[in-house]
Short mmCIF file of C-alpha atoms and ligand atoms in Angstrom, two decimals:
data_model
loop_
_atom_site.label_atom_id
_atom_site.label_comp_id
_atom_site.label_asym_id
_atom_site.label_seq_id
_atom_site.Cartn_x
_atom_site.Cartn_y
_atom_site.Cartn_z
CA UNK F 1 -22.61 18.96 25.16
CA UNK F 2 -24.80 19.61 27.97
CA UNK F 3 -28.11 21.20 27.27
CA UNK F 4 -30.59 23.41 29.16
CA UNK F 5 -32.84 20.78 31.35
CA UNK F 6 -36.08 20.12 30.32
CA UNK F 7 -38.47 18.11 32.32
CA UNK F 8 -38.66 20.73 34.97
CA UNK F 9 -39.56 24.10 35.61
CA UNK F 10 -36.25 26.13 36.46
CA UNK F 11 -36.67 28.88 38.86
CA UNK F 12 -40.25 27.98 39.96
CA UNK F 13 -41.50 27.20 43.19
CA UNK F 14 -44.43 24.75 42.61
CA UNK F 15 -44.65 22.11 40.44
CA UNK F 16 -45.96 22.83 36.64
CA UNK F 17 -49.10 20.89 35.22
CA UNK F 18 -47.86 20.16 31.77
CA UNK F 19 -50.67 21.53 29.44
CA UNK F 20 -49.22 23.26 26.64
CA UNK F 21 -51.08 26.08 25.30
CA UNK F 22 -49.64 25.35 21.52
CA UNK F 23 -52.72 27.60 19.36
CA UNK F 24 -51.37 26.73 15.62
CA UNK F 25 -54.03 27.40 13.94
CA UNK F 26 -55.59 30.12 15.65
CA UNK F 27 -54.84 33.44 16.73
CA UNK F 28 -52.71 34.29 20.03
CA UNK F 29 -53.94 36.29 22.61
CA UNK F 30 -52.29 38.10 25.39
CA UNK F 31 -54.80 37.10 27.80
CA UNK F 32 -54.74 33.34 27.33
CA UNK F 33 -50.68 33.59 27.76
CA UNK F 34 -50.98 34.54 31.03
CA UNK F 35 -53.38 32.20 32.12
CA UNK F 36 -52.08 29.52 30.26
CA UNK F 37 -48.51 30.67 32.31
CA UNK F 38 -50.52 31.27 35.21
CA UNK F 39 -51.96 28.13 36.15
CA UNK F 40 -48.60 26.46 35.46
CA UNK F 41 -48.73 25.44 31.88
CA UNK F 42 -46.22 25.16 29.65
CA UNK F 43 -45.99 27.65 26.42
CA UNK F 44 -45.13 26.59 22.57
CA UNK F 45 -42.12 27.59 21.17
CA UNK F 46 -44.97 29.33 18.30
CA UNK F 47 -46.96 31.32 21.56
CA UNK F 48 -43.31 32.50 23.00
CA UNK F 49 -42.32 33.86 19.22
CA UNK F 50 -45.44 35.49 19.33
CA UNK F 51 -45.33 37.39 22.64
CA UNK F 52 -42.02 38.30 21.68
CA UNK F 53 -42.42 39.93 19.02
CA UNK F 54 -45.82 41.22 19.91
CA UNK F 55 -44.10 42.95 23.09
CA UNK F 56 -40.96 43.94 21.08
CA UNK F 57 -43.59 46.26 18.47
CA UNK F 58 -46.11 47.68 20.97
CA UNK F 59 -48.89 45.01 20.17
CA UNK F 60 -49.19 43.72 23.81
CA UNK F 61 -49.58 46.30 26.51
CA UNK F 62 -46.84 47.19 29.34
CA UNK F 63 -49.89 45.64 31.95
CA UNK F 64 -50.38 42.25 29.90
CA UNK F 65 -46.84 42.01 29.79
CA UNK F 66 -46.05 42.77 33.63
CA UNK F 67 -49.11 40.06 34.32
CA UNK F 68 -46.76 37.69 32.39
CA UNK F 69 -43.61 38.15 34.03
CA UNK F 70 -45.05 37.37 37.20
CA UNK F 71 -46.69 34.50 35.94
CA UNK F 72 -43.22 33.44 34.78
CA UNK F 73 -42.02 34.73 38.25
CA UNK F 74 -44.04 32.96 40.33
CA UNK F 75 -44.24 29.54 38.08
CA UNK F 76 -40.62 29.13 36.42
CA UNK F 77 -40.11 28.04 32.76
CA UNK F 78 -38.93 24.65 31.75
CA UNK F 79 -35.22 24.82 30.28
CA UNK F 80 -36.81 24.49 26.73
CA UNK F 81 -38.88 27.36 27.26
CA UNK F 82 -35.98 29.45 28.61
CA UNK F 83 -33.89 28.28 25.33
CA UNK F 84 -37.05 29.65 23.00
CA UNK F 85 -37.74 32.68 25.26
CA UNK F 86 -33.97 33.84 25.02
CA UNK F 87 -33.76 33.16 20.81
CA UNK F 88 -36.81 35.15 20.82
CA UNK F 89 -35.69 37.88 22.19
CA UNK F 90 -32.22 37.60 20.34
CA UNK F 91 -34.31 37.58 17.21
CA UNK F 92 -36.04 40.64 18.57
CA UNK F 93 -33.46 43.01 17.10
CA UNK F 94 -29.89 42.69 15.00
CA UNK F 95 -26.70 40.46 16.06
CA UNK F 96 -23.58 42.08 15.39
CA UNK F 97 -20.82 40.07 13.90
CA UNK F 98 -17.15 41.88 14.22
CA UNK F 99 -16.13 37.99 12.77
CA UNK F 100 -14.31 40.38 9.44
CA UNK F 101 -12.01 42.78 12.12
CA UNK F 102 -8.48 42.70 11.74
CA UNK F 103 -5.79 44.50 13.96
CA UNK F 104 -2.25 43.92 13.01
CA UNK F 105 -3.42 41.55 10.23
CA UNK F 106 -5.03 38.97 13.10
CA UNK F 107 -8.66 38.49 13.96
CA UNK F 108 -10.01 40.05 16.95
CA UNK F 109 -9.80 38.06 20.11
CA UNK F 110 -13.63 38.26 21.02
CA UNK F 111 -14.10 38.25 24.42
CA UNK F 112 -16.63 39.98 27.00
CA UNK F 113 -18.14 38.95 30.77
CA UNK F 114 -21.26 39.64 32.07
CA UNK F 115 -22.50 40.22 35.95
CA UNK F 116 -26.09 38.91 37.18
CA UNK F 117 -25.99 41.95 39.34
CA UNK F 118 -24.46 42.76 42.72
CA UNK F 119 -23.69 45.30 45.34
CA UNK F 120 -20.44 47.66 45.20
CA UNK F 121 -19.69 45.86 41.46
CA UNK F 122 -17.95 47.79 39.85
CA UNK F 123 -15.84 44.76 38.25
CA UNK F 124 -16.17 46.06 34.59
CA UNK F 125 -14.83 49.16 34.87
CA UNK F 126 -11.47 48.00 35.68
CA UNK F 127 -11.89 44.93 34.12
CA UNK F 128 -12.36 45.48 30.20
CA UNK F 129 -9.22 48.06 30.21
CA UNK F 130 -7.06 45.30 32.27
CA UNK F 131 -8.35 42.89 29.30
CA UNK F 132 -7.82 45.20 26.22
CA UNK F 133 -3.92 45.52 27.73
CA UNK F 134 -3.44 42.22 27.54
CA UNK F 135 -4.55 41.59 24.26
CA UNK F 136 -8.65 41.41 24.15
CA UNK F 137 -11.18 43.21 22.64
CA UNK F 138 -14.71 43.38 24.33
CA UNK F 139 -17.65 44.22 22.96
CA UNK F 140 -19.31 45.01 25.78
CA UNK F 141 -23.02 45.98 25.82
CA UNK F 142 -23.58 47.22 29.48
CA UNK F 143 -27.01 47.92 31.87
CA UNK F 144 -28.54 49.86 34.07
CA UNK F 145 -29.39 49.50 36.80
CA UNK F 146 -31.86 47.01 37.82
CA UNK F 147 -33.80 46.85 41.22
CA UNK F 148 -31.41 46.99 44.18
CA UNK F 149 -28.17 46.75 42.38
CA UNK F 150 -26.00 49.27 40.21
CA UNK F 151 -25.13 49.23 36.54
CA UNK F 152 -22.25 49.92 34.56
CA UNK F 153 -24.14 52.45 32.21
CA UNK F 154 -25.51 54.81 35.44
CA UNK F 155 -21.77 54.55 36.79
CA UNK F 156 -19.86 55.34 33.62
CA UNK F 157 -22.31 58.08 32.59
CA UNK F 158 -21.25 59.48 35.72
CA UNK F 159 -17.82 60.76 33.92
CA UNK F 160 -18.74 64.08 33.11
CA UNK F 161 -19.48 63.54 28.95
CA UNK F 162 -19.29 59.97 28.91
CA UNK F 163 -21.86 58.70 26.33
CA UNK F 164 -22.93 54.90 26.19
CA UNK F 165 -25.30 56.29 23.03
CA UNK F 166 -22.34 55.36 20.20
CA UNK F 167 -22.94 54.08 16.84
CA UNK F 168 -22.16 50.50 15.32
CA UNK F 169 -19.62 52.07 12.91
CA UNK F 170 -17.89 53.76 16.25
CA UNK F 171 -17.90 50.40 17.74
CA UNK F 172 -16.06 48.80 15.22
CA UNK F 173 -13.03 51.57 15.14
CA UNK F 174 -12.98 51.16 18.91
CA UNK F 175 -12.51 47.31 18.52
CA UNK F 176 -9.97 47.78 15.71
CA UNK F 177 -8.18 50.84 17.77
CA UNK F 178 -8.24 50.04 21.29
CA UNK F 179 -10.11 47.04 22.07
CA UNK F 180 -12.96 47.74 23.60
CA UNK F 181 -16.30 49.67 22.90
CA UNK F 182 -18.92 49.70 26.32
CA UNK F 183 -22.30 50.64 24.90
CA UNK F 184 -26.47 50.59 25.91
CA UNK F 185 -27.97 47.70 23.89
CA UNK F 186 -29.71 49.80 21.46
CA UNK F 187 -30.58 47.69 18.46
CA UNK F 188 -29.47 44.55 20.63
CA UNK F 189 -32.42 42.38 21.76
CA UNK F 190 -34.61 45.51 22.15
CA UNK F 191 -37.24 42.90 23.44
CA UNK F 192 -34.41 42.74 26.52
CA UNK F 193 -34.69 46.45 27.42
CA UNK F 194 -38.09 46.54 27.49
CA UNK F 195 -38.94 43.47 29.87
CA UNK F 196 -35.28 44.22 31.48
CA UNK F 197 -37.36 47.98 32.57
CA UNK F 198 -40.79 46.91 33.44
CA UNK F 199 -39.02 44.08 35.42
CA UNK F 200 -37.15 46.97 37.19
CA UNK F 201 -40.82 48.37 38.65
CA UNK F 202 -42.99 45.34 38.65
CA UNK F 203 -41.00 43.19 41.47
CA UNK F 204 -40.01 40.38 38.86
CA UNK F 205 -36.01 40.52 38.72
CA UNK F 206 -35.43 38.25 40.79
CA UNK F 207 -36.71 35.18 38.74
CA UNK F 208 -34.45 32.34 37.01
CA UNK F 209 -35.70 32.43 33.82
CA UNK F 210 -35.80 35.97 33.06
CA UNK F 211 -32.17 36.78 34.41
CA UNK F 212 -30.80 34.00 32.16
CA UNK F 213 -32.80 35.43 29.17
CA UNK F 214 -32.16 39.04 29.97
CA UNK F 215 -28.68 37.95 30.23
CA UNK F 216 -27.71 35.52 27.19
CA UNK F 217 -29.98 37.24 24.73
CA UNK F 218 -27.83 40.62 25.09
CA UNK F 219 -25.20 38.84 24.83
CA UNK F 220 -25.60 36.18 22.26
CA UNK F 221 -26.40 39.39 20.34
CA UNK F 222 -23.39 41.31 20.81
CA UNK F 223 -20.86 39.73 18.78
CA UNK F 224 -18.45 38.34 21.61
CA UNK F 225 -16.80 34.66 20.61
CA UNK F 226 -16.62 33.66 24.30
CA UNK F 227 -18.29 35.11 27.05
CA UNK F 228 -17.62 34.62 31.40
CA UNK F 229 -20.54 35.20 33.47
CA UNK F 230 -19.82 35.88 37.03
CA UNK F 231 -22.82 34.41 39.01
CA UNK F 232 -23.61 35.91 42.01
CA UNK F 233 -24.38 33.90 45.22
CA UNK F 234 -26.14 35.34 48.70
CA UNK F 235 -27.90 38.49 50.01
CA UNK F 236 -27.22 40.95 47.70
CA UNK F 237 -27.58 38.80 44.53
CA UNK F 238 -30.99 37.85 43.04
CA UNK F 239 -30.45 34.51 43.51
CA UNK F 240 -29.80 34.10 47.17
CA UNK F 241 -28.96 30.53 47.40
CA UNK F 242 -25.90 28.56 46.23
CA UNK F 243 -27.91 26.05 44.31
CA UNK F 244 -30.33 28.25 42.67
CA UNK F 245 -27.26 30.53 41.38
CA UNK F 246 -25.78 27.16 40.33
CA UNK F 247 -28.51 26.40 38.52
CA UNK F 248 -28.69 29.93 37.07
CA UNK F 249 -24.54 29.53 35.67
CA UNK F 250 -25.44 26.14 34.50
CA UNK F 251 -28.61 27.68 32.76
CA UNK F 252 -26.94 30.63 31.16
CA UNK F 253 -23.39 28.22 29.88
CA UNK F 254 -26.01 25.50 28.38
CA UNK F 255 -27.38 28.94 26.44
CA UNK F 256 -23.87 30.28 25.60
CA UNK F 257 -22.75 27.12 24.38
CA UNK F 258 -25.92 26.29 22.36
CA UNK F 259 -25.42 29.38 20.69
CA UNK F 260 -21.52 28.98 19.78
CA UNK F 261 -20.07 30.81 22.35
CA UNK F 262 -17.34 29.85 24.34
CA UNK F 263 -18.83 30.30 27.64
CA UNK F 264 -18.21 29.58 31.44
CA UNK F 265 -19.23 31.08 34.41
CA UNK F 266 -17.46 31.74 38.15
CA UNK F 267 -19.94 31.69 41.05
CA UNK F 268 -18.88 34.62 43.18
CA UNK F 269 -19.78 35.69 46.61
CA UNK F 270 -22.20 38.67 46.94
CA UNK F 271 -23.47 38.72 50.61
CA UNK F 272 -21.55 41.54 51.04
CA UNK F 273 -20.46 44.94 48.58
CA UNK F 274 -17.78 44.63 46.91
CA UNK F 275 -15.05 47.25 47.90
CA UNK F 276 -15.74 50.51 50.06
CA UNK F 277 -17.87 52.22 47.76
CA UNK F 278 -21.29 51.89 46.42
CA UNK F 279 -23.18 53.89 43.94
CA UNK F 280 -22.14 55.96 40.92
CA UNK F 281 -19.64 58.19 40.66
CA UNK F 282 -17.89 56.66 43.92
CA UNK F 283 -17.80 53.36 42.00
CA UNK F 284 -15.82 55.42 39.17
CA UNK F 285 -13.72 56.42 41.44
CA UNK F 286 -12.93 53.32 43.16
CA UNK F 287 -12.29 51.59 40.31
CA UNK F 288 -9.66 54.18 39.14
CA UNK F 289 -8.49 53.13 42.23
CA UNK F 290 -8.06 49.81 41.39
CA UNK F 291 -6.49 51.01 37.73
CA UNK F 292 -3.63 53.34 39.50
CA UNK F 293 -2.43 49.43 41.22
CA UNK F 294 -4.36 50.31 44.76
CA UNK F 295 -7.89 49.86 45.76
CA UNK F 296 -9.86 47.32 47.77
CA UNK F 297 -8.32 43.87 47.30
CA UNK F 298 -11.86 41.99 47.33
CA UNK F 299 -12.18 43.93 44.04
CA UNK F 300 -8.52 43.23 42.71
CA UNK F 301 -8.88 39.85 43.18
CA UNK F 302 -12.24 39.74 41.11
CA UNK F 303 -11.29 41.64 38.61
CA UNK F 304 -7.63 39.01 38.37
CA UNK F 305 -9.43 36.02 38.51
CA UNK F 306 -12.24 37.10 35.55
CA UNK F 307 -9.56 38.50 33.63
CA UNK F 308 -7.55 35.30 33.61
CA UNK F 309 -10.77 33.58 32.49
CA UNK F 310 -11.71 35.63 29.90
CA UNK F 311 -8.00 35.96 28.49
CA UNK F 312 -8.10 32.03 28.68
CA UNK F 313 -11.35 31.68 26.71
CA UNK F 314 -10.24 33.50 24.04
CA UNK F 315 -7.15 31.98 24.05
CA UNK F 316 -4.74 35.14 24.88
CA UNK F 317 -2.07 33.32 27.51
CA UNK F 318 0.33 36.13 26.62
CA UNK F 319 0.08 38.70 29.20
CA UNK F 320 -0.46 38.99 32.98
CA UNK F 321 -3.10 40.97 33.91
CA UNK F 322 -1.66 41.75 37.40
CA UNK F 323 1.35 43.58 35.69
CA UNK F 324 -1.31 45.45 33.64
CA UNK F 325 -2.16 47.62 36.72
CA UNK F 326 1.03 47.51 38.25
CA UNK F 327 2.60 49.47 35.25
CA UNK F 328 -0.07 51.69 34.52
CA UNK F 329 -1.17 50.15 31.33
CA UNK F 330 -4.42 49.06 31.90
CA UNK F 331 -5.11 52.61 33.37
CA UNK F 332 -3.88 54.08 29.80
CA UNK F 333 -6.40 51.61 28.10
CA UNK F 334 -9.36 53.02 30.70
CA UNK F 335 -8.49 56.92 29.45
CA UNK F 336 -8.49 56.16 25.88
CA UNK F 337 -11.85 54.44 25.90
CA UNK F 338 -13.34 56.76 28.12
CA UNK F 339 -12.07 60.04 25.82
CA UNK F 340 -13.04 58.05 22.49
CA UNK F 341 -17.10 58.06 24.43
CA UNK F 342 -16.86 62.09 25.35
CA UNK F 343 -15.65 61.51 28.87
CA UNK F 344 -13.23 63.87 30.29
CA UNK F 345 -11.19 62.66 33.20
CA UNK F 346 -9.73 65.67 34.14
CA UNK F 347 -13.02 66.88 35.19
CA UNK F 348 -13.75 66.10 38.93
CA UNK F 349 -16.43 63.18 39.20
CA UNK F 350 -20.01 64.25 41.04
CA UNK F 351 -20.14 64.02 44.78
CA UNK F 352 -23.58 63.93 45.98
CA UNK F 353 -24.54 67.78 47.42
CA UNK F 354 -25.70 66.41 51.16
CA UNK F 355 -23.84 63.52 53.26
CA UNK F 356 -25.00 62.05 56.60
CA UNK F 357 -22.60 59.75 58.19
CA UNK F 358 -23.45 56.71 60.53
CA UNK F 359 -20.86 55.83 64.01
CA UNK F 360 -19.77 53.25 65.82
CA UNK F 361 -21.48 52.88 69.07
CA UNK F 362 -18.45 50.84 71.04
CA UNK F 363 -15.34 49.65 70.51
CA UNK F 364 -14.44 46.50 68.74
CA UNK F 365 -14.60 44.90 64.99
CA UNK F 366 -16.49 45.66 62.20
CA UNK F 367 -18.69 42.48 61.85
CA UNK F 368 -20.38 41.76 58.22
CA UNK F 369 -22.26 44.02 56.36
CA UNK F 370 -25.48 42.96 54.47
CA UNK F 371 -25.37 43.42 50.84
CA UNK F 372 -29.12 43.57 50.35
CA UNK F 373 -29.34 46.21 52.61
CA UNK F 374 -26.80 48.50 51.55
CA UNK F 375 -28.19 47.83 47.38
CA UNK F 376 -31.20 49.11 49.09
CA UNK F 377 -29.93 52.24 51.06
CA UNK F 378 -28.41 53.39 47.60
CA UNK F 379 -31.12 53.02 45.75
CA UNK F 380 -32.70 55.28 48.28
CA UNK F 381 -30.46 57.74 48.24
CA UNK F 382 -31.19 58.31 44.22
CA UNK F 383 -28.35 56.13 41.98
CA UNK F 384 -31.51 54.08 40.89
CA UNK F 385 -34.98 54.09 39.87
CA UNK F 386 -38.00 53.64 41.21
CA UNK F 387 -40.10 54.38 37.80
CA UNK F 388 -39.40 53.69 33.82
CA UNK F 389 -36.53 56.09 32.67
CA UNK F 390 -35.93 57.81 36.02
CA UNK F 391 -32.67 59.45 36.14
CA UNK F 392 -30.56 58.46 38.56
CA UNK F 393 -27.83 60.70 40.48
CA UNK F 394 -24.35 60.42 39.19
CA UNK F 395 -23.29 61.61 43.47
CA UNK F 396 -25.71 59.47 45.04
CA UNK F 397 -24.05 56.50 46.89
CA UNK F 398 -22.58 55.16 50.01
CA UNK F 399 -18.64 54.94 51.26
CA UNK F 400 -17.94 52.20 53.54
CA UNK F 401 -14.73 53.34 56.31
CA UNK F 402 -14.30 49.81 58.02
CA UNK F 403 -14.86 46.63 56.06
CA UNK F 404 -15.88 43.45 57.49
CA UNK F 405 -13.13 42.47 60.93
CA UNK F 406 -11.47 45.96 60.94
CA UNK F 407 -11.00 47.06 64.21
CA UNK F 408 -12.93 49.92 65.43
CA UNK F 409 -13.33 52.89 67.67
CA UNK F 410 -16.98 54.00 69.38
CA UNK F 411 -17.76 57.29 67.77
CA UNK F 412 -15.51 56.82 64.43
CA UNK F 413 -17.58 57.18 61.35
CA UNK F 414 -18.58 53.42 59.76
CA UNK F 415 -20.57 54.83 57.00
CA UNK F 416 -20.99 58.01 54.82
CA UNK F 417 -24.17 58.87 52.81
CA UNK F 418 -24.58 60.95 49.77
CA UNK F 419 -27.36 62.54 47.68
CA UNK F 420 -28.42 65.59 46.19
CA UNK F 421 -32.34 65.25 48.02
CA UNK F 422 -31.78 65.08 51.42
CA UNK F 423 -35.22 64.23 52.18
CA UNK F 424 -34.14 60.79 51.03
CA UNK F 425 -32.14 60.08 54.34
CA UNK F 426 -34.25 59.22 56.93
CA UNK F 427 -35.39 56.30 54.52
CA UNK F 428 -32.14 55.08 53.59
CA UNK F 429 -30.57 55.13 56.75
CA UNK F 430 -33.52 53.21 58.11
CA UNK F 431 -32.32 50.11 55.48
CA UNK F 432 -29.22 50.21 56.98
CA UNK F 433 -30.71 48.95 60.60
CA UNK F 434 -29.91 46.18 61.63
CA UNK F 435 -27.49 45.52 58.52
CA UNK F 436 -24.37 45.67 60.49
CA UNK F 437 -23.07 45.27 63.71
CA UNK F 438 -19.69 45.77 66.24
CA UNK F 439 -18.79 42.91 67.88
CA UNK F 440 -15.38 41.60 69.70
CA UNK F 441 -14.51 39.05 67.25
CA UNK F 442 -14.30 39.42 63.52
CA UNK F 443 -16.77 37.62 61.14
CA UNK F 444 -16.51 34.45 59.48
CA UNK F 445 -16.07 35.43 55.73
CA UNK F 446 -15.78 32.36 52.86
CA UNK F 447 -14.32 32.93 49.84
CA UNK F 448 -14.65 35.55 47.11
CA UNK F 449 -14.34 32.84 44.08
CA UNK F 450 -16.72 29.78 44.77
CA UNK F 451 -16.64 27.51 41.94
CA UNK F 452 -15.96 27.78 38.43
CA UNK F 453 -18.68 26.04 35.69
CA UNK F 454 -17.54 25.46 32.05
CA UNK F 455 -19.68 24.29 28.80
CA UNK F 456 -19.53 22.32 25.62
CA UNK F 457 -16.21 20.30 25.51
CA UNK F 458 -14.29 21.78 28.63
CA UNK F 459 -16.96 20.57 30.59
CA UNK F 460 -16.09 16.73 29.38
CA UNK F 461 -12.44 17.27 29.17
N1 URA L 501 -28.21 41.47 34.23
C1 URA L 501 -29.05 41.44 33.16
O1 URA L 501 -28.67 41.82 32.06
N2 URA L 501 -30.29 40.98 33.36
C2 URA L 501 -30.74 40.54 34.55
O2 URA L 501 -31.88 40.13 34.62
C3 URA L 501 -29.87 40.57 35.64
C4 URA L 501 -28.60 41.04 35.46
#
């Protein structure tokens, strides 16, 4: 079985001095963590319990805390660190186990996939119903949003009613019912949601430790038997580079595995949005899209090819997914979750009060469009946050009219803004100079699905 590395720091750009700040026999202090982190030490498993749990119960302040992230930001972890940072924090709170579920006499088949955050991805929406027609059932413990890219939570919630707020005893009957239950964290790893939201505001998301932690220890928590992580490679990922989001998959399936869970990961491409539509409620929408058998094929073909994973981790090989949104059945699946949270899908879905729209200044073909930038622009426009517990706006987001080598027409609209606060769009359409361009050939655009990465015995077989 392969196990998280250990002889060097992952995720950090200089070299760590190996002096271990191990204090056994006396007492921990916030301040000697972070300098023991800071000049490039190496913490005891005891000292990472400690600041843990400390956080977790309000015994080390939000400031100490945000001093260590970037400490761990700017000087990486070694894998054995990441392995005792992420138990922590799954010992931080409860672990549900839905091990005793039954539906038609037959255990539940376990199964859930997580994103480490992109542009336009709106995968699980259309994803966990395509899943629970084919057999599944996900226990899937969503996010927010977290610097320049969406999360499920802000785009579900943007169903009129929609909670995410359900209990563990509703969770269960969904499971047994339907199939799926898509919920905040809550009780989960609560040490998770409160690094995952000063992380948010302190410029420390994009680090390799604390995505794989913030990741597995949600998700080791949650209950799932096997799990499929879709990695994100380029602009608008955190990781920007194919070998750091290697070494991210590789990170979080040596975590999955070490913790019983089936786990693999697919690296995917993220240096552009996924689909035409980025923000909330247009996300929603879009991936209804994708449930009635039409919308963007960039986003059918993710949502196919994590499907198939996830239906082969758990070992479902009856079904095809593809037929699940060809004959509506996936789409059933989606309404019945959604009315068993509150949401009502008869209701029309938010459109942001204001739009401003952005042209083409020639003739020609849509070249590629930055990722980063267009995370950015939305985040602008109000479907994030720029401070602890903002709310974000359910309209707020961006359509895209031509995709990458569509031909266009000078004057035809490229781009439409929305947002309740207009004031907002002189600075997001600012973040969208110089993030796309008209040319007279079309760009040269690699492939959606990169590699695949599989743990414990796959890997050897
Ligand atoms: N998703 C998470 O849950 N955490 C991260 O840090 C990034 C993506």
């Amino acid at each position: 079985m392969r196990s998280v590395p250990t002889t060097w720091p992952v995720g950090s750009r200089k070299a760590v001095t190996p002096t271990i700040f191990d204090a056994h026999d006396h007492q921990f202090d916030a301040p000697t963590v972070i300098r023991t982190k800071r000049d490039g030490g190496v913490l005891s498993d005891a000292a990472i319990d400690w600041v843990i749990d400390a956080y977790t119960n309000g015994r080390i302040a939000d400031s100490q805390m945000s001093a260590l992230l970037m400490a761990i930001f700017l000087r990486g972890m070694t894998g054995h660190e990441i392995a005792r940072w992420t138990a922590a924090m799954v010992a931080s709170g409860e672990r549900m186990d839905f091990t005793d579920l039954r539906r038609d006499g037959k255990p539940l088949a376990l199964v859930d996939k997580h994103s480490t955050g992109g542009v336009g991805d709106k995968i699980t929406i259309p994803l966990v119903p395509v899943v629970m027609a084919c057999g599944g059932a996900v226990p899937q413990a969503a996010g927010r949003g977290l610097g320049h890219t969406g999360g499920t939570l802000d785009k579900l919630e943007a169903i009129p009613g929609f909670t995410a707020e359900i209990s563990k005893d509703q969770i269960r009957q969904q499971l047994c019912d339907m199939g799926a239950a898509i919920f905040a964290a809550g009780e989960l790893a609560p040490a998770d949601r409160k690094i995952y939201a000063l992380r948010d505001v302190t410029g420390t998301t994009e680090s390799l430790p604390l995505i794989a932690s913030s990741v597995m220890s949600k998700k080791i928590a949650e209950g799932a038997r096997a799990l499929v992580l879709d990695t994100k490679v380029g602009s608008g990922a955190f990781l920007k580079t194919e070998a750091e989001s290697r070494e991210l998959a590789e990170t979080m399936v040596a975590l999955g595995t070490e913790h019983g869970l089936i786990t693999r990961a697919l690296l995917t491409d993220m240096n552009r949005p996924l689909g035409r539509t980025v923000g909330n409620a247009v996300e929603v929408q879009e991936s209804l899209d994708v449930l009635a058998g039409g919308g963007p094929p960039d986003v059918v073909e993710l949502t196919l090819a994590l499907a198939a994973e996830m239906l082969d981790a758990a070992g479902l090989d009856g079904r095809d997914p593809a037929q699940t949104l060809r004959d509506g059945s996936a789409m059933d699946c989606f309404r019945r979750l959604v009315t068993a949270q509150g949401g009502d899908l008869s209701q029309p879905l938010p459109v942001g009060a204001h739009t401003e729209t952005i042209t083409a200044p020639r003739n020609g073909t849509m070249g590629d469009i930055d990722a980063m930038a267009v995370g950015l622009t939305v985040w602008r426009l109000g479907a994030g946050r720029a401070a602890p517990g903002e709310r974000v706006q359910a309209g707020a987001g961006l359509r895209i009219h031509r995709r990458p080598g569509e031909p266009v027409a000078a004057g035809e609209v490229l781009f439409t803004l929305y947002t309740d606060t207009p004031e907002r769009f002189t600075g997001a359409i600012a973040e969208m100079d110089g993030a796309w361009s008209v040319g007279d050939t079309a760009p040269d655009i690699g492939p959606l699905i990169i590699d695949r990465i599989a743990g414990g015995r796959e890997e050897q077989s």
